[in-house]
Amino acid sequence: MPRSFGEPLTKLRAVPIQENGEPLVDPRTLSKRIHFAAKHPRFETMPRTPRVRKRVAEMLAEAAGSLPPGIDLKILEGFRPLHQQRFMYESLKKAFADKHPQWSRATLHRVTNQMSAPPDDPCPPPHSTGGAVDLFLFDTRSGEDLDMVSPLEWDETSAPTTMKGLSETAQNNRRLLIGVLEPTGLTNYTGEWWHWSYGDSGWALRTGARFAQYDRLPEN
């Protein structure tokens, strides 16, 4: 994996935050073409929610309405409380350590930070602000999720949005997802094709905004 996807913590920490007080809402109330995944592929028993900030929900509804008939959005996760972010971060770090025992402590720390925001960093984790959402596409006729990763698995090896070596089908499906989300104002963290956000520190860094609009939210 590359050393950075252009969003080092040093830059994210420098982004000012002006919390605007927007509530969390369930985007499924705004569009029948938004759905919620039955389970998380890695953390099957962890509680999840599709709720996101109101503006993000509106953007998702707009994107869903732009998709071709028979293809809808499916949310994997929206808002994530800090205690869950901490659990995911530590679990992912352990999984990487078990899979790559030859990695140095610095490499393990760097790669974990690329795939999961450190929960106790001064920069709020994207999902803990309510401004980030993990999502993908699925076929409403077959009920099957669209192929976004072949011939690889859905893990760190296939995570970069524009990575080479994917099947033509997976590349086309990623282009379709990008094509409906970007016009709404949502932005992608290029280290993870499924991760999109608005209003958080990552969004501000990507767009050059003067400040982020969403700070971390309370646990409840």
PDB file of C-alpha atoms in Angstrom:
ATOM      1  CA  MET A   1       0.000   0.000   0.000  1.00  0.00           C
ATOM      2  CA  PRO A   2       1.202   3.570  -0.599  1.00  0.00           C
ATOM      3  CA  ARG A   3       2.596   5.555   2.283  1.00  0.00           C
ATOM      4  CA  SER A   4      -0.259   8.058   2.086  1.00  0.00           C
ATOM      5  CA  PHE A   5      -3.503   8.709   0.248  1.00  0.00           C
ATOM      6  CA  GLY A   6      -2.982  12.452   0.534  1.00  0.00           C
ATOM      7  CA  GLU A   7      -4.751  12.838   3.883  1.00  0.00           C
ATOM      8  CA  PRO A   8      -2.108  12.534   6.607  1.00  0.00           C
ATOM      9  CA  LEU A   9      -3.265  13.185  10.149  1.00  0.00           C
ATOM     10  CA  THR A  10      -0.965  16.201  10.375  1.00  0.00           C
ATOM     11  CA  LYS A  11      -3.029  17.935   7.674  1.00  0.00           C
ATOM     12  CA  LEU A  12      -6.380  16.773   9.017  1.00  0.00           C
ATOM     13  CA  ARG A  13      -5.578  18.067  12.499  1.00  0.00           C
ATOM     14  CA  ALA A  14      -4.921  21.514  11.051  1.00  0.00           C
ATOM     15  CA  VAL A  15      -8.483  21.849   9.697  1.00  0.00           C
ATOM     16  CA  PRO A  16     -10.614  24.160  11.898  1.00  0.00           C
ATOM     17  CA  ILE A  17     -14.049  22.848  12.866  1.00  0.00           C
ATOM     18  CA  GLN A  18     -17.218  24.917  13.189  1.00  0.00           C
ATOM     19  CA  GLU A  19     -19.943  22.507  14.283  1.00  0.00           C
ATOM     20  CA  ASN A  20     -23.255  23.475  12.674  1.00  0.00           C
ATOM     21  CA  GLY A  21     -25.557  21.369  14.845  1.00  0.00           C
ATOM     22  CA  GLU A  22     -27.172  19.354  12.066  1.00  0.00           C
ATOM     23  CA  PRO A  23     -29.080  16.313  13.348  1.00  0.00           C
ATOM     24  CA  LEU A  24     -28.619  12.703  12.350  1.00  0.00           C
ATOM     25  CA  VAL A  25     -31.342  11.301  10.101  1.00  0.00           C
ATOM     26  CA  ASP A  26     -32.002   7.974   8.413  1.00  0.00           C
ATOM     27  CA  PRO A  27     -31.543   8.538   4.645  1.00  0.00           C
ATOM     28  CA  ARG A  28     -33.998   5.744   3.917  1.00  0.00           C
ATOM     29  CA  THR A  29     -36.744   8.150   4.955  1.00  0.00           C
ATOM     30  CA  LEU A  30     -35.769  10.369   2.012  1.00  0.00           C
ATOM     31  CA  SER A  31     -35.530   7.731  -0.714  1.00  0.00           C
ATOM     32  CA  LYS A  32     -36.882   4.235  -1.258  1.00  0.00           C
ATOM     33  CA  ARG A  33     -33.756   3.548  -3.309  1.00  0.00           C
ATOM     34  CA  ILE A  34     -31.510   3.609  -0.253  1.00  0.00           C
ATOM     35  CA  HIS A  35     -31.151   0.388   1.726  1.00  0.00           C
ATOM     36  CA  PHE A  36     -29.190  -0.884   4.723  1.00  0.00           C
ATOM     37  CA  ALA A  37     -26.872  -3.897   4.565  1.00  0.00           C
ATOM     38  CA  ALA A  38     -27.922  -6.853   6.687  1.00  0.00           C
ATOM     39  CA  LYS A  39     -24.443  -7.256   8.181  1.00  0.00           C
ATOM     40  CA  HIS A  40     -20.915  -5.889   8.135  1.00  0.00           C
ATOM     41  CA  PRO A  41     -18.478  -8.117   6.182  1.00  0.00           C
ATOM     42  CA  ARG A  42     -15.815  -7.974   8.914  1.00  0.00           C
ATOM     43  CA  PHE A  43     -17.699  -7.091  12.118  1.00  0.00           C
ATOM     44  CA  GLU A  44     -20.885  -9.117  11.799  1.00  0.00           C
ATOM     45  CA  THR A  45     -22.190  -8.631  15.339  1.00  0.00           C
ATOM     46  CA  MET A  46     -21.265  -4.977  15.816  1.00  0.00           C
ATOM     47  CA  PRO A  47     -24.223  -2.579  16.094  1.00  0.00           C
ATOM     48  CA  ARG A  48     -24.507  -0.283  13.071  1.00  0.00           C
ATOM     49  CA  THR A  49     -26.768   2.489  11.857  1.00  0.00           C
ATOM     50  CA  PRO A  50     -27.443   4.082   8.460  1.00  0.00           C
ATOM     51  CA  ARG A  51     -28.026   7.463  10.107  1.00  0.00           C
ATOM     52  CA  VAL A  52     -25.936  10.379   8.862  1.00  0.00           C
ATOM     53  CA  ARG A  53     -26.113  14.150   9.079  1.00  0.00           C
ATOM     54  CA  LYS A  54     -29.174  15.666   7.411  1.00  0.00           C
ATOM     55  CA  ARG A  55     -27.272  17.213   4.496  1.00  0.00           C
ATOM     56  CA  VAL A  56     -25.440  13.969   3.828  1.00  0.00           C
ATOM     57  CA  ALA A  57     -28.762  12.108   3.788  1.00  0.00           C
ATOM     58  CA  GLU A  58     -30.114  14.576   1.234  1.00  0.00           C
ATOM     59  CA  MET A  59     -27.058  14.050  -0.951  1.00  0.00           C
ATOM     60  CA  LEU A  60     -27.484  10.293  -0.785  1.00  0.00           C
ATOM     61  CA  ALA A  61     -31.128  10.589  -1.808  1.00  0.00           C
ATOM     62  CA  GLU A  62     -30.097  12.729  -4.766  1.00  0.00           C
ATOM     63  CA  ALA A  63     -27.465  10.191  -5.789  1.00  0.00           C
ATOM     64  CA  ALA A  64     -29.878   7.269  -5.483  1.00  0.00           C
ATOM     65  CA  GLY A  65     -32.311   9.046  -7.775  1.00  0.00           C
ATOM     66  CA  SER A  66     -29.604   9.345 -10.427  1.00  0.00           C
ATOM     67  CA  LEU A  67     -28.892   5.623 -10.633  1.00  0.00           C
ATOM     68  CA  PRO A  68     -30.180   3.511 -13.537  1.00  0.00           C
ATOM     69  CA  PRO A  69     -33.398   1.568 -12.894  1.00  0.00           C
ATOM     70  CA  GLY A  70     -32.739  -1.644 -11.020  1.00  0.00           C
ATOM     71  CA  ILE A  71     -29.615  -0.420  -9.258  1.00  0.00           C
ATOM     72  CA  ASP A  72     -29.861   1.136  -5.791  1.00  0.00           C
ATOM     73  CA  LEU A  73     -27.573   2.301  -2.998  1.00  0.00           C
ATOM     74  CA  LYS A  74     -26.910   0.083  -0.018  1.00  0.00           C
ATOM     75  CA  ILE A  75     -25.403   1.602   3.134  1.00  0.00           C
ATOM     76  CA  LEU A  76     -22.965  -0.442   5.141  1.00  0.00           C
ATOM     77  CA  GLU A  77     -22.567   2.093   7.935  1.00  0.00           C
ATOM     78  CA  GLY A  78     -23.154   5.738   8.757  1.00  0.00           C
ATOM     79  CA  PHE A  79     -22.596   7.283  12.172  1.00  0.00           C
ATOM     80  CA  ARG A  80     -20.246   5.313  14.397  1.00  0.00           C
ATOM     81  CA  PRO A  81     -19.918   6.141  18.132  1.00  0.00           C
ATOM     82  CA  LEU A  82     -16.387   6.540  19.431  1.00  0.00           C
ATOM     83  CA  HIS A  83     -16.465   3.327  21.465  1.00  0.00           C
ATOM     84  CA  GLN A  84     -17.278   1.382  18.304  1.00  0.00           C
ATOM     85  CA  GLN A  85     -14.599   3.267  16.378  1.00  0.00           C
ATOM     86  CA  ARG A  86     -12.107   2.246  19.067  1.00  0.00           C
ATOM     87  CA  PHE A  87     -13.205  -1.391  18.852  1.00  0.00           C
ATOM     88  CA  MET A  88     -12.889  -1.449  15.056  1.00  0.00           C
ATOM     89  CA  TYR A  89      -9.515   0.276  15.105  1.00  0.00           C
ATOM     90  CA  GLU A  90      -8.002  -2.119  17.631  1.00  0.00           C
ATOM     91  CA  SER A  91      -9.559  -5.159  15.928  1.00  0.00           C
ATOM     92  CA  LEU A  92      -8.182  -4.118  12.544  1.00  0.00           C
ATOM     93  CA  LYS A  93      -4.755  -3.439  14.021  1.00  0.00           C
ATOM     94  CA  LYS A  94      -4.680  -6.919  15.562  1.00  0.00           C
ATOM     95  CA  ALA A  95      -5.831  -8.510  12.303  1.00  0.00           C
ATOM     96  CA  PHE A  96      -3.038  -6.782  10.391  1.00  0.00           C
ATOM     97  CA  ALA A  97      -0.488  -7.805  13.028  1.00  0.00           C
ATOM     98  CA  ASP A  98      -1.598 -11.442  12.806  1.00  0.00           C
ATOM     99  CA  LYS A  99      -1.595 -11.392   8.993  1.00  0.00           C
ATOM    100  CA  HIS A 100       1.725  -9.553   8.621  1.00  0.00           C
ATOM    101  CA  PRO A 101       3.973 -10.486  11.557  1.00  0.00           C
ATOM    102  CA  GLN A 102       6.981  -9.175   9.630  1.00  0.00           C
ATOM    103  CA  TRP A 103       5.690  -5.591   9.692  1.00  0.00           C
ATOM    104  CA  SER A 104       7.460  -3.100  11.914  1.00  0.00           C
ATOM    105  CA  ARG A 105       5.467  -1.278  14.566  1.00  0.00           C
ATOM    106  CA  ALA A 106       5.612   1.884  12.421  1.00  0.00           C
ATOM    107  CA  THR A 107       4.262   0.083   9.347  1.00  0.00           C
ATOM    108  CA  LEU A 108       1.483  -1.548  11.350  1.00  0.00           C
ATOM    109  CA  HIS A 109       0.486   1.815  12.809  1.00  0.00           C
ATOM    110  CA  ARG A 110       0.588   3.562   9.412  1.00  0.00           C
ATOM    111  CA  VAL A 111      -1.469   0.966   7.539  1.00  0.00           C
ATOM    112  CA  THR A 112      -4.037   0.727  10.329  1.00  0.00           C
ATOM    113  CA  ASN A 113      -4.441   4.509  10.269  1.00  0.00           C
ATOM    114  CA  GLN A 114      -5.002   4.364   6.502  1.00  0.00           C
ATOM    115  CA  MET A 115      -7.865   1.907   6.895  1.00  0.00           C
ATOM    116  CA  SER A 116      -9.393   3.128  10.168  1.00  0.00           C
ATOM    117  CA  ALA A 117      -9.268   6.539  11.824  1.00  0.00           C
ATOM    118  CA  PRO A 118      -7.561   6.498  15.238  1.00  0.00           C
ATOM    119  CA  PRO A 119     -10.366   7.051  17.759  1.00  0.00           C
ATOM    120  CA  ASP A 120      -8.539   9.294  20.207  1.00  0.00           C
ATOM    121  CA  ASP A 121      -6.763  11.571  17.751  1.00  0.00           C
ATOM    122  CA  PRO A 122      -7.483  15.334  17.947  1.00  0.00           C
ATOM    123  CA  CYS A 123      -8.997  15.035  14.455  1.00  0.00           C
ATOM    124  CA  PRO A 124     -12.481  13.501  14.812  1.00  0.00           C
ATOM    125  CA  PRO A 125     -12.917  10.110  13.104  1.00  0.00           C
ATOM    126  CA  PRO A 126     -15.098  10.703  10.013  1.00  0.00           C
ATOM    127  CA  HIS A 127     -17.854   8.271  10.978  1.00  0.00           C
ATOM    128  CA  SER A 128     -18.006   9.675  14.505  1.00  0.00           C
ATOM    129  CA  THR A 129     -19.006  13.062  13.077  1.00  0.00           C
ATOM    130  CA  GLY A 130     -21.991  11.639  11.205  1.00  0.00           C
ATOM    131  CA  GLY A 131     -20.569  13.087   7.999  1.00  0.00           C
ATOM    132  CA  ALA A 132     -19.219   9.836   6.550  1.00  0.00           C
ATOM    133  CA  VAL A 133     -20.904   6.827   5.030  1.00  0.00           C
ATOM    134  CA  ASP A 134     -19.705   3.461   3.726  1.00  0.00           C
ATOM    135  CA  LEU A 135     -21.811   2.205   0.851  1.00  0.00           C
ATOM    136  CA  PHE A 136     -21.979   0.224  -2.367  1.00  0.00           C
ATOM    137  CA  LEU A 137     -24.372  -0.687  -5.183  1.00  0.00           C
ATOM    138  CA  PHE A 138     -26.740  -3.602  -5.510  1.00  0.00           C
ATOM    139  CA  ASP A 139     -29.110  -5.054  -8.102  1.00  0.00           C
ATOM    140  CA  THR A 140     -32.704  -4.787  -6.915  1.00  0.00           C
ATOM    141  CA  ARG A 141     -33.894  -7.407  -9.390  1.00  0.00           C
ATOM    142  CA  SER A 142     -31.513 -10.173  -8.360  1.00  0.00           C
ATOM    143  CA  GLY A 143     -30.959  -8.939  -4.818  1.00  0.00           C
ATOM    144  CA  GLU A 144     -27.220  -9.364  -5.356  1.00  0.00           C
ATOM    145  CA  ASP A 145     -24.573  -6.798  -4.472  1.00  0.00           C
ATOM    146  CA  LEU A 146     -22.759  -5.471  -7.523  1.00  0.00           C
ATOM    147  CA  ASP A 147     -19.174  -6.570  -8.067  1.00  0.00           C
ATOM    148  CA  MET A 148     -16.870  -3.786  -6.870  1.00  0.00           C
ATOM    149  CA  VAL A 149     -13.672  -5.751  -6.175  1.00  0.00           C
ATOM    150  CA  SER A 150     -13.078  -8.787  -8.428  1.00  0.00           C
ATOM    151  CA  PRO A 151     -10.796 -10.598  -8.882  1.00  0.00           C
ATOM    152  CA  LEU A 152      -9.793  -9.558  -5.344  1.00  0.00           C
ATOM    153  CA  GLU A 153     -11.578  -9.744  -2.004  1.00  0.00           C
ATOM    154  CA  TRP A 154     -13.212  -6.815  -0.196  1.00  0.00           C
ATOM    155  CA  ASP A 155     -10.271  -5.939   2.054  1.00  0.00           C
ATOM    156  CA  GLU A 156      -7.199  -3.703   2.135  1.00  0.00           C
ATOM    157  CA  THR A 157      -5.906  -5.197  -1.130  1.00  0.00           C
ATOM    158  CA  SER A 158      -8.866  -3.887  -3.149  1.00  0.00           C
ATOM    159  CA  ALA A 159      -9.589  -0.761  -1.109  1.00  0.00           C
ATOM    160  CA  PRO A 160      -7.956   2.060  -3.161  1.00  0.00           C
ATOM    161  CA  THR A 161     -10.611   3.643  -5.352  1.00  0.00           C
ATOM    162  CA  THR A 162      -8.626   3.788  -8.602  1.00  0.00           C
ATOM    163  CA  MET A 163      -6.411   0.744  -8.126  1.00  0.00           C
ATOM    164  CA  LYS A 164      -5.263  -1.232 -11.143  1.00  0.00           C
ATOM    165  CA  GLY A 165      -5.899  -4.905 -11.759  1.00  0.00           C
ATOM    166  CA  LEU A 166      -9.637  -4.953 -11.158  1.00  0.00           C
ATOM    167  CA  SER A 167     -12.006  -6.647 -13.564  1.00  0.00           C
ATOM    168  CA  GLU A 168     -13.751  -4.469 -16.114  1.00  0.00           C
ATOM    169  CA  THR A 169     -17.045  -5.088 -14.321  1.00  0.00           C
ATOM    170  CA  ALA A 170     -15.677  -3.912 -10.971  1.00  0.00           C
ATOM    171  CA  GLN A 171     -14.105  -0.843 -12.558  1.00  0.00           C
ATOM    172  CA  ASN A 172     -17.349   0.081 -14.315  1.00  0.00           C
ATOM    173  CA  ASN A 173     -19.359  -0.318 -11.114  1.00  0.00           C
ATOM    174  CA  ARG A 174     -16.941   1.911  -9.227  1.00  0.00           C
ATOM    175  CA  ARG A 175     -17.225   4.513 -11.976  1.00  0.00           C
ATOM    176  CA  LEU A 176     -21.006   4.363 -11.690  1.00  0.00           C
ATOM    177  CA  LEU A 177     -20.848   4.897  -7.925  1.00  0.00           C
ATOM    178  CA  ILE A 178     -18.464   7.828  -8.334  1.00  0.00           C
ATOM    179  CA  GLY A 179     -20.591   9.261 -11.124  1.00  0.00           C
ATOM    180  CA  VAL A 180     -23.706   9.587  -8.974  1.00  0.00           C
ATOM    181  CA  LEU A 181     -22.058  10.585  -5.681  1.00  0.00           C
ATOM    182  CA  GLU A 182     -19.560  13.251  -6.755  1.00  0.00           C
ATOM    183  CA  PRO A 183     -22.129  15.616  -8.357  1.00  0.00           C
ATOM    184  CA  THR A 184     -24.000  15.815  -5.043  1.00  0.00           C
ATOM    185  CA  GLY A 185     -20.993  17.228  -3.199  1.00  0.00           C
ATOM    186  CA  LEU A 186     -19.967  14.035  -1.430  1.00  0.00           C
ATOM    187  CA  THR A 187     -16.238  13.316  -1.613  1.00  0.00           C
ATOM    188  CA  ASN A 188     -14.302  10.067  -1.594  1.00  0.00           C
ATOM    189  CA  TYR A 189     -11.395   9.041   0.593  1.00  0.00           C
ATOM    190  CA  THR A 190      -9.302   7.470  -2.164  1.00  0.00           C
ATOM    191  CA  GLY A 191      -7.869   4.853   0.180  1.00  0.00           C
ATOM    192  CA  GLU A 192     -11.314   3.213   0.384  1.00  0.00           C
ATOM    193  CA  TRP A 193     -13.662   3.141  -2.595  1.00  0.00           C
ATOM    194  CA  TRP A 194     -16.682   2.684  -0.310  1.00  0.00           C
ATOM    195  CA  HIS A 195     -15.992   5.651   2.014  1.00  0.00           C
ATOM    196  CA  TRP A 196     -17.652   8.967   1.164  1.00  0.00           C
ATOM    197  CA  SER A 197     -18.160  12.065   3.260  1.00  0.00           C
ATOM    198  CA  TYR A 198     -19.280  15.657   3.474  1.00  0.00           C
ATOM    199  CA  GLY A 199     -18.690  18.250   6.162  1.00  0.00           C
ATOM    200  CA  ASP A 200     -15.970  16.385   8.065  1.00  0.00           C
ATOM    201  CA  SER A 201     -12.260  17.218   8.203  1.00  0.00           C
ATOM    202  CA  GLY A 202     -11.467  14.899   5.290  1.00  0.00           C
ATOM    203  CA  TRP A 203     -14.044  16.620   3.100  1.00  0.00           C
ATOM    204  CA  ALA A 204     -12.614  20.023   4.027  1.00  0.00           C
ATOM    205  CA  LEU A 205      -9.091  18.897   3.145  1.00  0.00           C
ATOM    206  CA  ARG A 206     -10.178  17.435  -0.204  1.00  0.00           C
ATOM    207  CA  THR A 207     -12.189  20.468  -1.256  1.00  0.00           C
ATOM    208  CA  GLY A 208     -10.082  23.247   0.241  1.00  0.00           C
ATOM    209  CA  ALA A 209     -12.927  24.407   2.489  1.00  0.00           C
ATOM    210  CA  ARG A 210     -11.905  26.885   5.194  1.00  0.00           C
ATOM    211  CA  PHE A 211     -13.312  24.698   7.943  1.00  0.00           C
ATOM    212  CA  ALA A 212     -15.116  21.433   8.640  1.00  0.00           C
ATOM    213  CA  GLN A 213     -18.805  21.663   9.533  1.00  0.00           C
ATOM    214  CA  TYR A 214     -19.110  18.544  11.674  1.00  0.00           C
ATOM    215  CA  ASP A 215     -17.296  17.704  14.908  1.00  0.00           C
ATOM    216  CA  ARG A 216     -17.466  14.356  16.694  1.00  0.00           C
ATOM    217  CA  LEU A 217     -20.900  13.631  18.142  1.00  0.00           C
ATOM    218  CA  PRO A 218     -21.794  12.333  21.609  1.00  0.00           C
ATOM    219  CA  GLU A 219     -21.880   8.577  22.118  1.00  0.00           C
ATOM    220  CA  ASN A 220     -25.663   8.441  21.984  1.00  0.00           C
TER     221      ASN A 220
END
